[in-house]
Amino acid sequence: MQNTALNILKTGNNVFITGSAGTGKTYLLNMYTFYLKSRKIIPTIVAPTGIAASHLQGQTIHSFFSLGIASEIDDYYIESLLEKKYLQTRFSKLKVLIVDEISMVSPEILSAMDRILRAFKKNNTPFGGVQTILSGDFFQLPPISRVPTDKRFAWQSPSWKELELKTCYLQEKFRQDDNVLISILDEMRSGKVSSHSYDVLNSRFHKDLDIDFTPTKLYTHNMDVDRINQDELNKLKQPSKVFKYKSEGTAKNIEKIFKSSLVLEEISLKKDAIVMFIKNNHELGYVNGTTGVVVDFDKQTGLPIVKTSHGLLIKLGLEDWNIENDSGNIVAKISQVPLKLAWAITIHKSQGMTLDSAEIDLSKTFEVGQGYVALSRIKNIEGLRLMGLNDKALTVDPLILHIDERIKGASAKASDAISALSPEHLKEIFNAYILSINGLTDKMQIEEQEKVLKSAKKIVANSVTPTHIQTKELIESSSSLDELATKRGMSKGTIIKHLSVLKEENPDINLDKFMPSSEIMELVKGALVKIKEQNNKDDFSEDGKPRLKPIFEALDSEVDYDSIRIVLL
């Protein structure tokens, strides 16, 4: 049960959280995150893809660990990372690491994360001694591998075994409200799908759904998805508007951005087109995976206005996709509308979503787990319109079937062990762990912090005031920039932009507590004096303000961009 798993997390042990789709893995992680934040511990949350990361307001593994497009790393690469001061700062603050959608993480990536943390923490225990929580379901889709390999899963990395994970196999279903669908999914997990389940699925073939909106179409191949989206766009009678990308940098680096992201060279849109966002922008209210419909185009900018499936109206701007070099400087950039057509999406892209209804075609299933992921997206069998099924559609990886009983056994063992401890002993263990990572244990202080976090959540959820004013309302209760960013669920860069607007509106606002160390402040001021003396016009914007890049370079990349921004502010 979730409470047992939460108690295991609170002990500070490394934990593997698993369970079938809809058992509330993300909900459990949110509960533990709230528990930590109320004790002034900010966990770091990462995931293999942007869509997965957005569920917990985290970031991608490659971005946080500065892996670039690498999957395996050597000593030389780690040495180059250790030289970067902003990474030293980043990893020094890391106390608890949560890795979501672990089924999509390769063994090489898990090992790379382990090696990087040992190096930065100067600690040769697994993951540098940081409490590490891995969450996901191996019955879902495995990592996409560029080359054939017999080791595809994170648990096949030596780092997995060394973590000595306590296993929590969640059992209670929350997403599906339909025993028929739950039964089919459970049979798929056992490797034995009954004729009755096949009969149920056959009864859903080309079934008309009792809904007043177009269901999301899930397909196995990009080719089918692209064709369907284009056909649906052509059906709309309105004129189309074409948006072409803009770029800076070499052709080779531009190509790298296209290969490593979802950004399109060109996208045609019309009013009433169904779209999906392909970038995170918490400030404007969308993340990678948010769906919506184009309701109009802005008269001034010509850019689309999208109404999301949550009812939010968003006027779009262009988003940037960048590549940075080892010094943190941007060497290539693509600017484009952050959308793709979404009448249909691939099953890979749907992992982690919850859908009220879906039109699913499994006739070309080529990967074990695809059928399981697709069917587990919906809450109820009545929400399924099945377009096709092949022999592979209901299969799961035989290797996962083989180890599933062992995982359940490990979970039962962990559950028995924690249940044998008295509430008093448990409380002692919980407090000892929080103290070991410099968190709060005083009851009154924790209650005060919980109130602040709950009110912050209400402000963000209910407020219709401008987003920078929402940030202002949390300044007094936040002791650091990291804490303020966490409460708002936004990046530090975005929060600094808000503070900049607030400073312009009220020059007397006191932001001293958000300043970096006096040493960093002096370094930035010194670099600023030097740049002003050189008086190179390229180092200043049109309004005469100093640009960030020359300051960053003058400091030999020793101070990160966010620290420079806050000092300038």
Protein backbone atom coordinates (compact mmCIF):
# COMPACT_ATOMS: atom_id res chain seq x y z
CA MET A 1 0.00 0.00 0.00
CA GLN A 2 1.10 3.59 -0.56
CA ASN A 3 1.51 4.40 3.16
CA THR A 4 3.87 1.45 3.65
CA ALA A 5 5.91 2.57 0.62
CA LEU A 6 5.97 6.15 1.97
CA ASN A 7 7.37 4.90 5.29
CA ILE A 8 10.11 2.99 3.46
CA LEU A 9 11.01 6.18 1.53
CA LYS A 10 11.18 8.18 4.79
CA THR A 11 13.87 5.85 6.20
CA GLY A 12 16.38 7.26 3.69
CA ASN A 13 16.97 3.90 2.03
CA ASN A 14 17.44 3.68 -1.74
CA VAL A 15 14.07 2.54 -3.13
CA PHE A 16 12.64 1.01 -6.31
CA ILE A 17 8.96 1.92 -6.73
CA THR A 18 7.01 -0.17 -9.23
CA GLY A 19 3.50 -1.46 -9.92
CA SER A 20 1.12 -1.75 -12.83
CA ALA A 21 -0.17 1.31 -14.70
CA GLY A 22 -2.52 3.41 -12.58
CA THR A 23 -1.28 2.29 -9.13
CA GLY A 24 -0.28 5.85 -8.22
CA LYS A 25 3.51 5.81 -8.52
CA THR A 26 3.56 9.53 -9.38
CA TYR A 27 1.13 10.29 -6.54
CA LEU A 28 3.42 8.50 -4.07
CA LEU A 29 6.44 10.47 -5.31
CA ASN A 30 4.47 13.71 -4.92
CA MET A 31 3.62 12.75 -1.32
CA TYR A 32 7.29 12.08 -0.53
CA THR A 33 8.35 15.29 -2.28
CA PHE A 34 5.89 17.28 -0.12
CA TYR A 35 7.21 15.51 3.02
CA LEU A 36 10.79 16.50 2.12
CA LYS A 37 9.95 20.10 1.15
CA SER A 38 8.08 20.63 4.44
CA ARG A 39 11.40 19.74 6.11
CA LYS A 40 13.28 22.18 3.83
CA ILE A 41 14.82 19.46 1.67
CA ILE A 42 14.41 20.06 -2.08
CA PRO A 43 14.60 16.75 -3.98
CA THR A 44 16.02 16.61 -7.50
CA ILE A 45 13.65 14.96 -9.99
CA VAL A 46 14.80 13.63 -13.36
CA ALA A 47 13.34 11.43 -16.10
CA PRO A 48 14.50 10.09 -19.48
CA THR A 49 12.12 12.21 -21.60
CA GLY A 50 10.63 15.70 -21.44
CA ILE A 51 7.05 14.40 -21.20
CA ALA A 52 7.94 12.05 -18.33
CA ALA A 53 9.91 14.77 -16.52
CA SER A 54 7.04 17.24 -16.78
CA HIS A 55 4.72 15.02 -14.67
CA LEU A 56 6.78 15.78 -11.57
CA GLN A 57 8.07 19.19 -12.70
CA GLY A 58 11.51 17.72 -13.12
CA GLN A 59 14.06 17.82 -15.93
CA THR A 60 15.63 15.32 -18.28
CA ILE A 61 18.51 13.13 -17.10
CA HIS A 62 20.71 14.31 -19.98
CA SER A 63 20.13 17.96 -19.07
CA PHE A 64 20.70 17.64 -15.30
CA PHE A 65 23.75 15.37 -15.57
CA SER A 66 25.15 17.36 -18.51
CA LEU A 67 25.37 14.25 -20.67
CA GLY A 68 24.83 16.05 -24.00
CA ILE A 69 23.92 13.32 -26.46
CA ALA A 70 26.25 10.79 -24.79
CA SER A 71 24.99 7.54 -23.28
CA GLU A 72 28.33 6.20 -22.06
CA ILE A 73 31.09 8.30 -20.48
CA ASP A 74 34.79 7.87 -19.68
CA ASP A 75 37.17 9.34 -17.07
CA TYR A 76 38.16 12.17 -19.41
CA TYR A 77 34.52 13.24 -19.79
CA ILE A 78 34.00 13.22 -16.01
CA GLU A 79 37.17 15.30 -15.54
CA SER A 80 35.81 17.89 -17.99
CA LEU A 81 32.52 18.04 -16.01
CA LEU A 82 34.36 18.46 -12.70
CA GLU A 83 36.01 21.62 -14.04
CA LYS A 84 32.64 23.36 -14.42
CA LYS A 85 31.87 25.47 -11.38
CA TYR A 86 28.13 25.64 -12.05
CA LEU A 87 27.98 21.82 -11.99
CA GLN A 88 29.94 21.80 -8.72
CA THR A 89 27.25 24.10 -7.29
CA ARG A 90 24.41 22.02 -8.77
CA PHE A 91 25.63 18.69 -7.38
CA SER A 92 26.66 20.11 -3.99
CA LYS A 93 22.96 20.94 -3.40
CA LEU A 94 21.76 17.46 -4.41
CA LYS A 95 20.44 15.56 -1.37
CA VAL A 96 17.70 13.27 -2.71
CA LEU A 97 17.49 12.02 -6.30
CA ILE A 98 14.23 10.77 -7.85
CA VAL A 99 14.42 9.07 -11.27
CA ASP A 100 10.98 8.58 -12.86
CA GLU A 101 10.06 6.23 -15.77
CA ILE A 102 13.10 4.04 -15.00
CA SER A 103 11.94 1.43 -17.57
CA MET A 104 13.05 3.86 -20.30
CA VAL A 105 16.54 4.36 -18.82
CA SER A 106 19.32 2.23 -20.31
CA PRO A 107 21.91 0.47 -18.10
CA GLU A 108 24.62 2.71 -19.61
CA ILE A 109 22.79 5.88 -18.56
CA LEU A 110 22.21 4.57 -15.00
CA SER A 111 25.92 3.75 -14.71
CA ALA A 112 26.86 7.21 -16.06
CA MET A 113 24.67 8.93 -13.43
CA ASP A 114 26.29 6.79 -10.71
CA ARG A 115 29.85 7.63 -11.84
CA ILE A 116 29.13 11.37 -12.11
CA LEU A 117 27.64 11.54 -8.60
CA ARG A 118 30.52 9.57 -7.04
CA ALA A 119 32.96 12.02 -8.65
CA PHE A 120 31.16 15.22 -7.64
CA LYS A 121 30.28 14.02 -4.12
CA LYS A 122 33.86 12.66 -3.63
CA ASN A 123 32.16 9.57 -2.22
CA ASN A 124 32.65 6.11 -3.70
CA THR A 125 29.41 4.65 -2.37
CA PRO A 126 26.60 4.14 -4.95
CA PHE A 127 25.33 7.44 -6.38
CA GLY A 128 27.75 9.31 -4.11
CA GLY A 129 25.76 8.40 -0.98
CA VAL A 130 22.66 10.31 -2.18
CA GLN A 131 19.30 8.67 -1.43
CA THR A 132 18.23 7.41 -4.85
CA ILE A 133 14.62 6.56 -5.73
CA LEU A 134 13.93 4.75 -9.01
CA SER A 135 10.29 4.63 -10.15
CA GLY A 136 8.68 2.86 -13.09
CA ASP A 137 7.16 -0.27 -14.52
CA PHE A 138 9.33 -2.63 -16.61
CA PHE A 139 6.21 -4.02 -18.33
CA GLN A 140 6.05 -0.68 -20.11
CA LEU A 141 8.31 0.38 -22.95
CA PRO A 142 12.06 -0.29 -22.73
CA PRO A 143 14.73 2.23 -23.78
CA ILE A 144 15.10 2.78 -27.53
CA SER A 145 18.42 1.15 -28.41
CA ARG A 146 20.46 2.29 -31.43
CA VAL A 147 22.31 -1.02 -31.57
CA PRO A 148 21.07 -4.56 -30.73
CA THR A 149 22.02 -5.50 -27.17
CA ASP A 150 21.17 -8.23 -24.67
CA LYS A 151 21.26 -5.69 -21.82
CA ARG A 152 18.44 -3.22 -22.30
CA PHE A 153 17.14 -2.51 -18.81
CA ALA A 154 18.42 -0.31 -15.99
CA TRP A 155 18.37 -3.28 -13.56
CA GLN A 156 21.07 -4.92 -15.72
CA SER A 157 23.54 -2.17 -14.76
CA PRO A 158 26.00 -3.07 -11.94
CA SER A 159 24.98 0.24 -10.33
CA TRP A 160 21.43 -1.11 -9.77
CA LYS A 161 22.67 -4.02 -7.64
CA GLU A 162 25.08 -1.81 -5.68
CA LEU A 163 22.25 0.54 -4.68
CA GLU A 164 20.74 -2.27 -2.50
CA LEU A 165 17.25 -0.97 -3.29
CA LYS A 166 14.23 -1.64 -1.08
CA THR A 167 11.45 -2.68 -3.48
CA CYS A 168 7.90 -1.27 -3.24
CA TYR A 169 5.49 -3.05 -5.63
CA LEU A 170 2.30 -0.96 -5.43
CA GLN A 171 -0.89 -3.04 -5.68
CA GLU A 172 -3.93 -0.75 -5.40
CA LYS A 173 -5.29 0.55 -8.75
CA PHE A 174 -6.31 4.22 -8.97
CA ARG A 175 -6.42 5.04 -12.70
CA GLN A 176 -8.69 2.35 -14.12
CA ASP A 177 -12.23 2.30 -12.74
CA ASP A 178 -13.15 -0.82 -14.69
CA ASN A 179 -12.53 -4.40 -13.52
CA VAL A 180 -12.76 -5.71 -17.09
CA LEU A 181 -9.83 -3.59 -18.27
CA ILE A 182 -7.87 -4.27 -15.05
CA SER A 183 -8.32 -8.01 -15.64
CA ILE A 184 -6.99 -7.79 -19.23
CA LEU A 185 -3.94 -5.77 -18.10
CA ASP A 186 -3.24 -8.19 -15.23
CA GLU A 187 -3.43 -11.15 -17.62
CA MET A 188 -0.94 -9.44 -19.93
CA ARG A 189 1.38 -9.03 -16.93
CA SER A 190 1.08 -12.75 -16.20
CA GLY A 191 1.89 -13.69 -19.82
CA LYS A 192 -1.41 -15.60 -20.18
CA VAL A 193 -4.21 -13.71 -21.94
CA SER A 194 -7.50 -15.64 -21.83
CA SER A 195 -9.92 -16.17 -24.71
CA HIS A 196 -12.45 -14.12 -22.72
CA SER A 197 -10.09 -11.10 -22.80
CA TYR A 198 -9.66 -11.52 -26.57
CA ASP A 199 -13.48 -11.62 -26.91
CA VAL A 200 -13.76 -8.36 -24.92
CA LEU A 201 -11.16 -6.66 -27.10
CA ASN A 202 -12.79 -7.98 -30.30
CA SER A 203 -16.06 -6.42 -29.12
CA ARG A 204 -14.31 -3.01 -29.16
CA PHE A 205 -13.32 -3.23 -32.87
CA HIS A 206 -14.33 0.00 -34.65
CA LYS A 207 -16.72 0.68 -31.77
CA ASP A 208 -18.49 4.05 -31.82
CA LEU A 209 -17.67 5.84 -28.58
CA ASP A 210 -20.28 7.70 -26.56
CA ILE A 211 -18.31 10.97 -26.47
CA ASP A 212 -18.74 14.44 -27.97
CA PHE A 213 -15.05 15.01 -28.84
CA THR A 214 -12.46 13.38 -31.10
CA PRO A 215 -10.61 10.62 -29.22
CA THR A 216 -6.79 10.60 -29.21
CA LYS A 217 -5.48 8.14 -31.79
CA LEU A 218 -2.56 5.96 -30.66
CA TYR A 219 -0.44 4.22 -33.30
CA THR A 220 2.79 2.22 -33.21
CA HIS A 221 4.59 3.91 -36.13
CA ASN A 222 5.50 7.54 -36.80
CA MET A 223 4.60 7.04 -40.46
CA ASP A 224 0.95 6.25 -39.65
CA VAL A 225 0.78 9.11 -37.17
CA ASP A 226 2.12 11.63 -39.71
CA ARG A 227 -0.28 10.40 -42.42
CA ILE A 228 -3.36 10.58 -40.16
CA ASN A 229 -2.43 14.04 -38.87
CA GLN A 230 -1.95 15.34 -42.42
CA ASP A 231 -5.27 13.81 -43.58
CA GLU A 232 -7.12 15.40 -40.65
CA LEU A 233 -5.50 18.79 -41.32
CA ASN A 234 -6.53 18.59 -45.01
CA LYS A 235 -10.17 18.03 -43.97
CA LEU A 236 -10.31 21.46 -42.33
CA LYS A 237 -11.63 24.07 -44.77
CA GLN A 238 -9.78 27.05 -43.23
CA PRO A 239 -6.60 28.38 -44.88
CA SER A 240 -3.35 27.02 -43.45
CA LYS A 241 -0.47 29.05 -41.98
CA VAL A 242 3.05 27.67 -42.40
CA PHE A 243 5.71 28.24 -39.75
CA LYS A 244 9.35 27.63 -40.74
CA TYR A 245 12.19 27.37 -38.25
CA LYS A 246 14.85 30.05 -37.78
CA SER A 247 18.37 29.05 -36.80
CA GLU A 248 21.81 30.22 -35.73
CA GLY A 249 24.97 28.07 -35.82
CA THR A 250 26.62 25.47 -38.08
CA ALA A 251 24.59 23.05 -40.22
CA LYS A 252 26.09 20.12 -38.26
CA ASN A 253 24.92 21.49 -34.90
CA ILE A 254 21.51 22.44 -36.29
CA GLU A 255 21.10 18.85 -37.49
CA LYS A 256 21.99 17.61 -33.99
CA ILE A 257 19.16 19.69 -32.49
CA PHE A 258 16.63 18.24 -34.95
CA LYS A 259 17.82 14.68 -34.21
CA SER A 260 17.67 15.07 -30.42
CA SER A 261 14.32 16.91 -30.11
CA LEU A 262 10.75 16.98 -31.47
CA VAL A 263 11.10 20.41 -33.09
CA LEU A 264 9.93 20.53 -36.73
CA GLU A 265 11.58 22.29 -39.68
CA GLU A 266 8.14 23.32 -40.87
CA ILE A 267 4.62 23.01 -39.49
CA SER A 268 1.31 23.83 -41.19
CA LEU A 269 -1.52 24.83 -38.87
CA LYS A 270 -5.17 25.77 -39.28
CA LYS A 271 -7.89 27.00 -36.99
CA ASP A 272 -9.43 23.93 -35.21
CA ALA A 273 -6.25 21.84 -35.64
CA ILE A 274 -5.59 19.41 -32.75
CA VAL A 275 -2.05 20.02 -31.46
CA MET A 276 0.43 18.94 -28.80
CA PHE A 277 3.09 21.12 -27.16
CA ILE A 278 6.65 19.82 -27.54
CA LYS A 279 8.39 22.06 -25.00
CA ASN A 280 8.03 22.88 -21.29
CA ASN A 281 6.95 26.39 -20.36
CA HIS A 282 5.44 26.25 -16.85
CA GLU A 283 5.10 30.03 -16.82
CA LEU A 284 2.70 30.04 -19.79
CA GLY A 285 0.94 26.89 -18.56
CA TYR A 286 2.09 24.13 -20.91
CA VAL A 287 4.54 21.23 -20.81
CA ASN A 288 5.88 18.73 -23.31
CA GLY A 289 2.77 16.60 -23.95
CA THR A 290 -0.02 19.15 -23.24
CA THR A 291 -2.73 18.83 -25.90
CA GLY A 292 -5.10 21.48 -27.21
CA VAL A 293 -6.79 23.01 -30.25
CA VAL A 294 -5.79 26.05 -32.33
CA VAL A 295 -8.62 28.56 -31.84
CA ASP A 296 -7.13 31.51 -33.77
CA PHE A 297 -3.96 33.31 -34.83
CA ASP A 298 -2.73 36.46 -33.11
CA LYS A 299 -3.43 39.57 -35.24
CA GLN A 300 -0.06 41.19 -34.42
CA THR A 301 2.39 38.26 -34.35
CA GLY A 302 0.53 35.83 -36.63
CA LEU A 303 1.37 33.07 -34.14
CA PRO A 304 -1.24 30.51 -33.01
CA ILE A 305 -3.54 30.90 -30.01
CA VAL A 306 -4.22 27.49 -28.43
CA LYS A 307 -6.91 26.40 -26.00
CA THR A 308 -5.51 23.48 -23.97
CA SER A 309 -7.51 20.41 -22.97
CA HIS A 310 -7.58 21.97 -19.45
CA GLY A 311 -9.35 25.08 -20.84
CA LEU A 312 -6.37 27.46 -20.66
CA LEU A 313 -6.03 29.98 -23.52
CA ILE A 314 -2.38 30.47 -24.56
CA LYS A 315 -0.94 33.04 -26.98
CA LEU A 316 2.21 31.41 -28.28
CA GLY A 317 5.63 32.86 -28.84
CA LEU A 318 8.53 31.09 -30.52
CA GLU A 319 10.54 28.71 -28.31
CA ASP A 320 14.29 28.09 -28.56
CA TRP A 321 16.12 24.76 -28.75
CA ASN A 322 19.84 25.17 -28.00
CA ILE A 323 23.13 23.30 -28.04
CA GLU A 324 25.80 24.42 -25.59
CA ASN A 325 29.51 23.67 -25.73
CA ASP A 326 31.59 22.45 -22.75
CA SER A 327 31.86 26.00 -21.44
CA GLY A 328 28.08 26.43 -21.32
CA ASN A 329 28.02 28.77 -24.32
CA ILE A 330 25.23 28.43 -26.89
CA VAL A 331 26.76 27.33 -30.21
CA ALA A 332 23.53 26.62 -32.10
CA LYS A 333 19.89 27.63 -31.74
CA ILE A 334 16.60 26.80 -33.45
CA SER A 335 13.52 28.99 -32.94
CA GLN A 336 10.12 27.54 -33.85
CA VAL A 337 6.49 27.25 -32.79
CA PRO A 338 6.50 24.59 -30.00
CA LEU A 339 3.71 22.48 -31.51
CA LYS A 340 3.06 19.34 -33.52
CA LEU A 341 -0.23 18.01 -34.92
CA ALA A 342 -1.85 15.59 -32.47
CA TRP A 343 -4.96 13.94 -33.85
CA ALA A 344 -2.68 10.92 -33.61
CA ILE A 345 0.44 10.27 -31.52
CA THR A 346 2.79 7.30 -31.19
CA ILE A 347 2.39 4.91 -28.26
CA HIS A 348 5.96 5.77 -27.20
CA LYS A 349 4.93 9.42 -26.79
CA SER A 350 1.82 8.45 -24.80
CA GLN A 351 3.66 6.73 -21.94
CA GLY A 352 2.66 8.42 -18.69
CA MET A 353 -0.55 9.98 -20.08
CA THR A 354 -4.06 9.28 -18.78
CA LEU A 355 -6.80 9.44 -21.43
CA ASP A 356 -10.59 9.40 -21.09
CA SER A 357 -10.83 7.63 -24.44
CA ALA A 358 -8.55 6.54 -27.27
CA GLU A 359 -8.64 5.05 -30.74
CA ILE A 360 -5.83 2.46 -30.72
CA ASP A 361 -4.32 0.56 -33.64
CA LEU A 362 -2.10 -2.37 -32.59
CA SER A 363 -2.10 -4.11 -35.98
CA LYS A 364 1.57 -3.19 -36.59
CA THR A 365 2.91 -3.75 -33.05
CA PHE A 366 6.66 -4.34 -33.32
CA GLU A 367 7.81 -3.95 -29.69
CA VAL A 368 6.77 -5.94 -26.62
CA GLY A 369 4.99 -3.69 -24.14
CA GLN A 370 3.45 -1.40 -26.78
CA GLY A 371 -0.01 -2.94 -26.38
CA TYR A 372 0.24 -2.83 -22.58
CA VAL A 373 1.21 0.87 -22.57
CA ALA A 374 -1.53 1.79 -25.07
CA LEU A 375 -4.35 -0.07 -23.28
CA SER A 376 -3.29 1.18 -19.85
CA ARG A 377 -3.63 4.83 -20.96
CA ILE A 378 -7.43 4.63 -20.71
CA LYS A 379 -9.53 4.53 -17.53
CA ASN A 380 -12.31 2.27 -18.77
CA ILE A 381 -12.91 -0.33 -21.50
CA GLU A 382 -15.84 1.85 -22.68
CA GLY A 383 -13.27 4.46 -23.70
CA LEU A 384 -11.56 2.08 -26.19
CA ARG A 385 -12.06 2.02 -29.94
CA LEU A 386 -9.74 -0.71 -31.25
CA MET A 387 -8.66 -0.46 -34.89
CA GLY A 388 -6.41 -3.50 -35.14
CA LEU A 389 -4.52 -6.19 -33.23
CA ASN A 390 -1.62 -8.48 -34.16
CA ASP A 391 0.02 -11.49 -32.47
CA LYS A 392 2.58 -9.34 -30.66
CA ALA A 393 0.10 -6.74 -29.40
CA LEU A 394 -0.71 -8.39 -26.06
CA THR A 395 2.78 -9.72 -25.31
CA VAL A 396 5.24 -8.41 -22.75
CA ASP A 397 8.97 -9.02 -22.44
CA PRO A 398 9.58 -12.66 -21.33
CA LEU A 399 12.59 -11.51 -19.31
CA ILE A 400 10.36 -9.17 -17.29
CA LEU A 401 7.82 -11.97 -16.78
CA HIS A 402 10.68 -14.07 -15.41
CA ILE A 403 11.83 -11.50 -12.84
CA ASP A 404 8.39 -10.12 -11.88
CA GLU A 405 7.83 -12.74 -9.16
CA ARG A 406 11.27 -11.96 -7.71
CA ILE A 407 10.38 -8.25 -7.64
CA LYS A 408 7.10 -9.05 -5.82
CA GLY A 409 9.02 -11.25 -3.36
CA ALA A 410 11.49 -8.45 -2.62
CA SER A 411 8.54 -6.08 -2.10
CA ALA A 412 6.85 -8.45 0.39
CA LYS A 413 10.14 -8.73 2.29
CA ALA A 414 10.52 -4.92 2.47
CA SER A 415 6.88 -4.54 3.57
CA ASP A 416 7.25 -7.16 6.35
CA ALA A 417 10.47 -5.55 7.61
CA ILE A 418 9.01 -2.03 7.88
CA SER A 419 5.73 -3.31 9.38
CA ALA A 420 7.66 -5.08 12.16
CA LEU A 421 8.98 -1.76 13.49
CA SER A 422 7.05 0.16 16.15
CA PRO A 423 5.73 3.67 15.32
CA GLU A 424 8.16 5.14 17.90
CA HIS A 425 11.17 3.39 16.35
CA LEU A 426 10.07 4.45 12.86
CA LYS A 427 9.82 8.08 13.96
CA GLU A 428 13.38 7.91 15.33
CA ILE A 429 14.65 6.51 12.00
CA PHE A 430 12.77 9.16 9.99
CA ASN A 431 14.14 12.02 12.11
CA ALA A 432 17.68 10.63 12.08
CA TYR A 433 17.65 10.57 8.27
CA ILE A 434 16.25 14.11 7.95
CA LEU A 435 18.90 15.40 10.38
CA SER A 436 21.63 13.64 8.37
CA ILE A 437 20.70 15.73 5.30
CA ASN A 438 20.27 18.96 7.31
CA GLY A 439 16.48 19.09 7.22
CA LEU A 440 13.95 20.35 9.81
CA THR A 441 12.72 18.04 12.58
CA ASP A 442 11.01 20.61 14.81
CA LYS A 443 7.25 19.93 14.69
CA MET A 444 6.14 23.58 14.78
CA GLN A 445 8.60 24.62 12.06
CA ILE A 446 7.43 21.70 9.87
CA GLU A 447 3.76 22.65 10.33
CA GLU A 448 4.59 26.25 9.39
CA GLN A 449 6.43 25.07 6.28
CA GLU A 450 3.49 22.80 5.31
CA LYS A 451 1.12 25.80 5.52
CA VAL A 452 3.43 27.81 3.26
CA LEU A 453 3.63 24.98 0.70
CA LYS A 454 -0.15 24.45 0.68
CA SER A 455 -0.86 28.18 0.30
CA ALA A 456 1.74 28.37 -2.50
CA LYS A 457 -0.07 25.56 -4.29
CA LYS A 458 -3.40 27.38 -3.92
CA ILE A 459 -1.95 30.65 -5.23
CA VAL A 460 -0.57 28.92 -8.32
CA ALA A 461 -3.72 26.83 -8.91
CA ASN A 462 -6.36 29.50 -8.32
CA SER A 463 -4.79 32.86 -9.00
CA VAL A 464 -5.65 34.80 -12.13
CA THR A 465 -3.12 37.50 -11.19
CA PRO A 466 -0.02 37.94 -13.40
CA THR A 467 2.52 35.17 -12.98
CA HIS A 468 5.29 37.45 -11.61
CA ILE A 469 2.89 38.69 -8.90
CA GLN A 470 2.25 35.06 -7.90
CA THR A 471 6.02 34.80 -7.44
CA LYS A 472 6.06 38.02 -5.39
CA GLU A 473 3.49 36.56 -2.98
CA LEU A 474 5.94 33.76 -2.11
CA ILE A 475 9.11 35.85 -1.65
CA GLU A 476 8.67 36.44 2.08
CA SER A 477 8.21 32.72 2.88
CA SER A 478 11.12 31.55 0.69
CA SER A 479 14.63 31.53 2.13
CA SER A 480 16.46 30.90 -1.15
CA LEU A 481 16.09 31.13 -4.92
CA ASP A 482 15.92 27.31 -5.14
CA GLU A 483 13.08 27.20 -2.63
CA LEU A 484 11.15 29.95 -4.44
CA ALA A 485 11.60 28.17 -7.80
CA THR A 486 10.44 24.87 -6.27
CA LYS A 487 7.33 26.42 -4.75
CA ARG A 488 6.42 27.95 -8.11
CA GLY A 489 7.28 24.78 -10.03
CA MET A 490 9.46 26.84 -12.39
CA SER A 491 13.11 27.09 -13.36
CA LYS A 492 15.44 29.50 -11.54
CA GLY A 493 15.89 31.38 -14.83
CA THR A 494 12.14 32.06 -15.04
CA ILE A 495 12.00 33.16 -11.39
CA ILE A 496 14.90 35.59 -11.98
CA LYS A 497 12.92 37.08 -14.91
CA HIS A 498 9.98 37.58 -12.52
CA LEU A 499 12.26 39.25 -9.96
CA SER A 500 13.60 41.51 -12.70
CA VAL A 501 10.06 42.66 -13.59
CA LEU A 502 9.27 43.18 -9.88
CA LYS A 503 12.46 45.26 -9.46
CA GLU A 504 11.46 47.45 -12.40
CA GLU A 505 7.98 47.93 -10.91
CA ASN A 506 9.37 48.60 -7.42
CA PRO A 507 13.10 49.49 -7.25
CA ASP A 508 12.94 49.37 -3.41
CA ILE A 509 12.01 45.68 -3.25
CA ASN A 510 14.57 43.83 -1.10
CA LEU A 511 15.99 40.75 -2.85
CA ASP A 512 19.23 40.48 -0.83
CA LYS A 513 18.45 36.97 0.46
CA PHE A 514 18.49 35.63 -3.10
CA MET A 515 21.99 36.92 -3.84
CA PRO A 516 24.87 34.45 -4.29
CA SER A 517 27.97 34.56 -2.06
CA SER A 518 29.91 37.81 -1.71
CA GLU A 519 32.81 36.11 -3.53
CA ILE A 520 30.65 35.46 -6.63
CA MET A 521 29.19 38.98 -6.45
CA GLU A 522 32.69 40.50 -6.46
CA LEU A 523 33.77 38.28 -9.37
CA VAL A 524 30.78 39.35 -11.48
CA LYS A 525 31.23 43.03 -10.59
CA GLY A 526 34.93 42.80 -11.55
CA ALA A 527 34.07 41.23 -14.91
CA LEU A 528 31.46 43.91 -15.50
CA VAL A 529 33.98 46.72 -14.86
CA LYS A 530 36.41 45.06 -17.31
CA ILE A 531 33.74 44.76 -20.04
CA LYS A 532 32.68 48.38 -19.62
CA GLU A 533 36.33 49.50 -19.89
CA GLN A 534 36.80 47.52 -23.14
CA ASN A 535 33.57 49.10 -24.48
CA ASN A 536 33.00 46.52 -27.24
CA LYS A 537 29.54 47.31 -28.68
CA ASP A 538 28.83 43.58 -29.26
CA ASP A 539 28.99 43.08 -25.47
CA PHE A 540 25.93 45.29 -24.93
CA SER A 541 22.30 45.07 -26.03
CA GLU A 542 20.57 47.88 -27.93
CA ASP A 543 19.35 49.46 -24.66
CA GLY A 544 22.92 49.57 -23.33
CA LYS A 545 22.61 46.68 -20.87
CA PRO A 546 25.58 44.25 -20.66
CA ARG A 547 25.05 40.87 -22.30
CA LEU A 548 25.48 37.69 -20.22
CA LYS A 549 27.82 35.80 -22.56
CA PRO A 550 30.83 38.18 -22.37
CA ILE A 551 30.58 38.21 -18.55
CA PHE A 552 30.39 34.39 -18.50
CA GLU A 553 33.45 34.19 -20.77
CA ALA A 554 35.38 36.84 -18.81
CA LEU A 555 34.93 34.65 -15.74
CA ASP A 556 36.29 31.57 -17.62
CA SER A 557 32.88 29.86 -17.24
CA GLU A 558 33.46 29.69 -13.45
CA VAL A 559 30.12 31.31 -12.57
CA ASP A 560 26.81 29.99 -13.95
CA TYR A 561 24.39 32.15 -15.94
CA ASP A 562 21.70 32.26 -13.20
CA SER A 563 24.20 33.65 -10.67
CA ILE A 564 25.29 36.31 -13.18
CA ARG A 565 21.65 37.26 -13.83
CA ILE A 566 20.81 37.65 -10.15
CA VAL A 567 23.94 39.75 -9.45
CA LEU A 568 23.12 42.07 -12.39
CA LEU A 569 19.60 42.37 -10.99
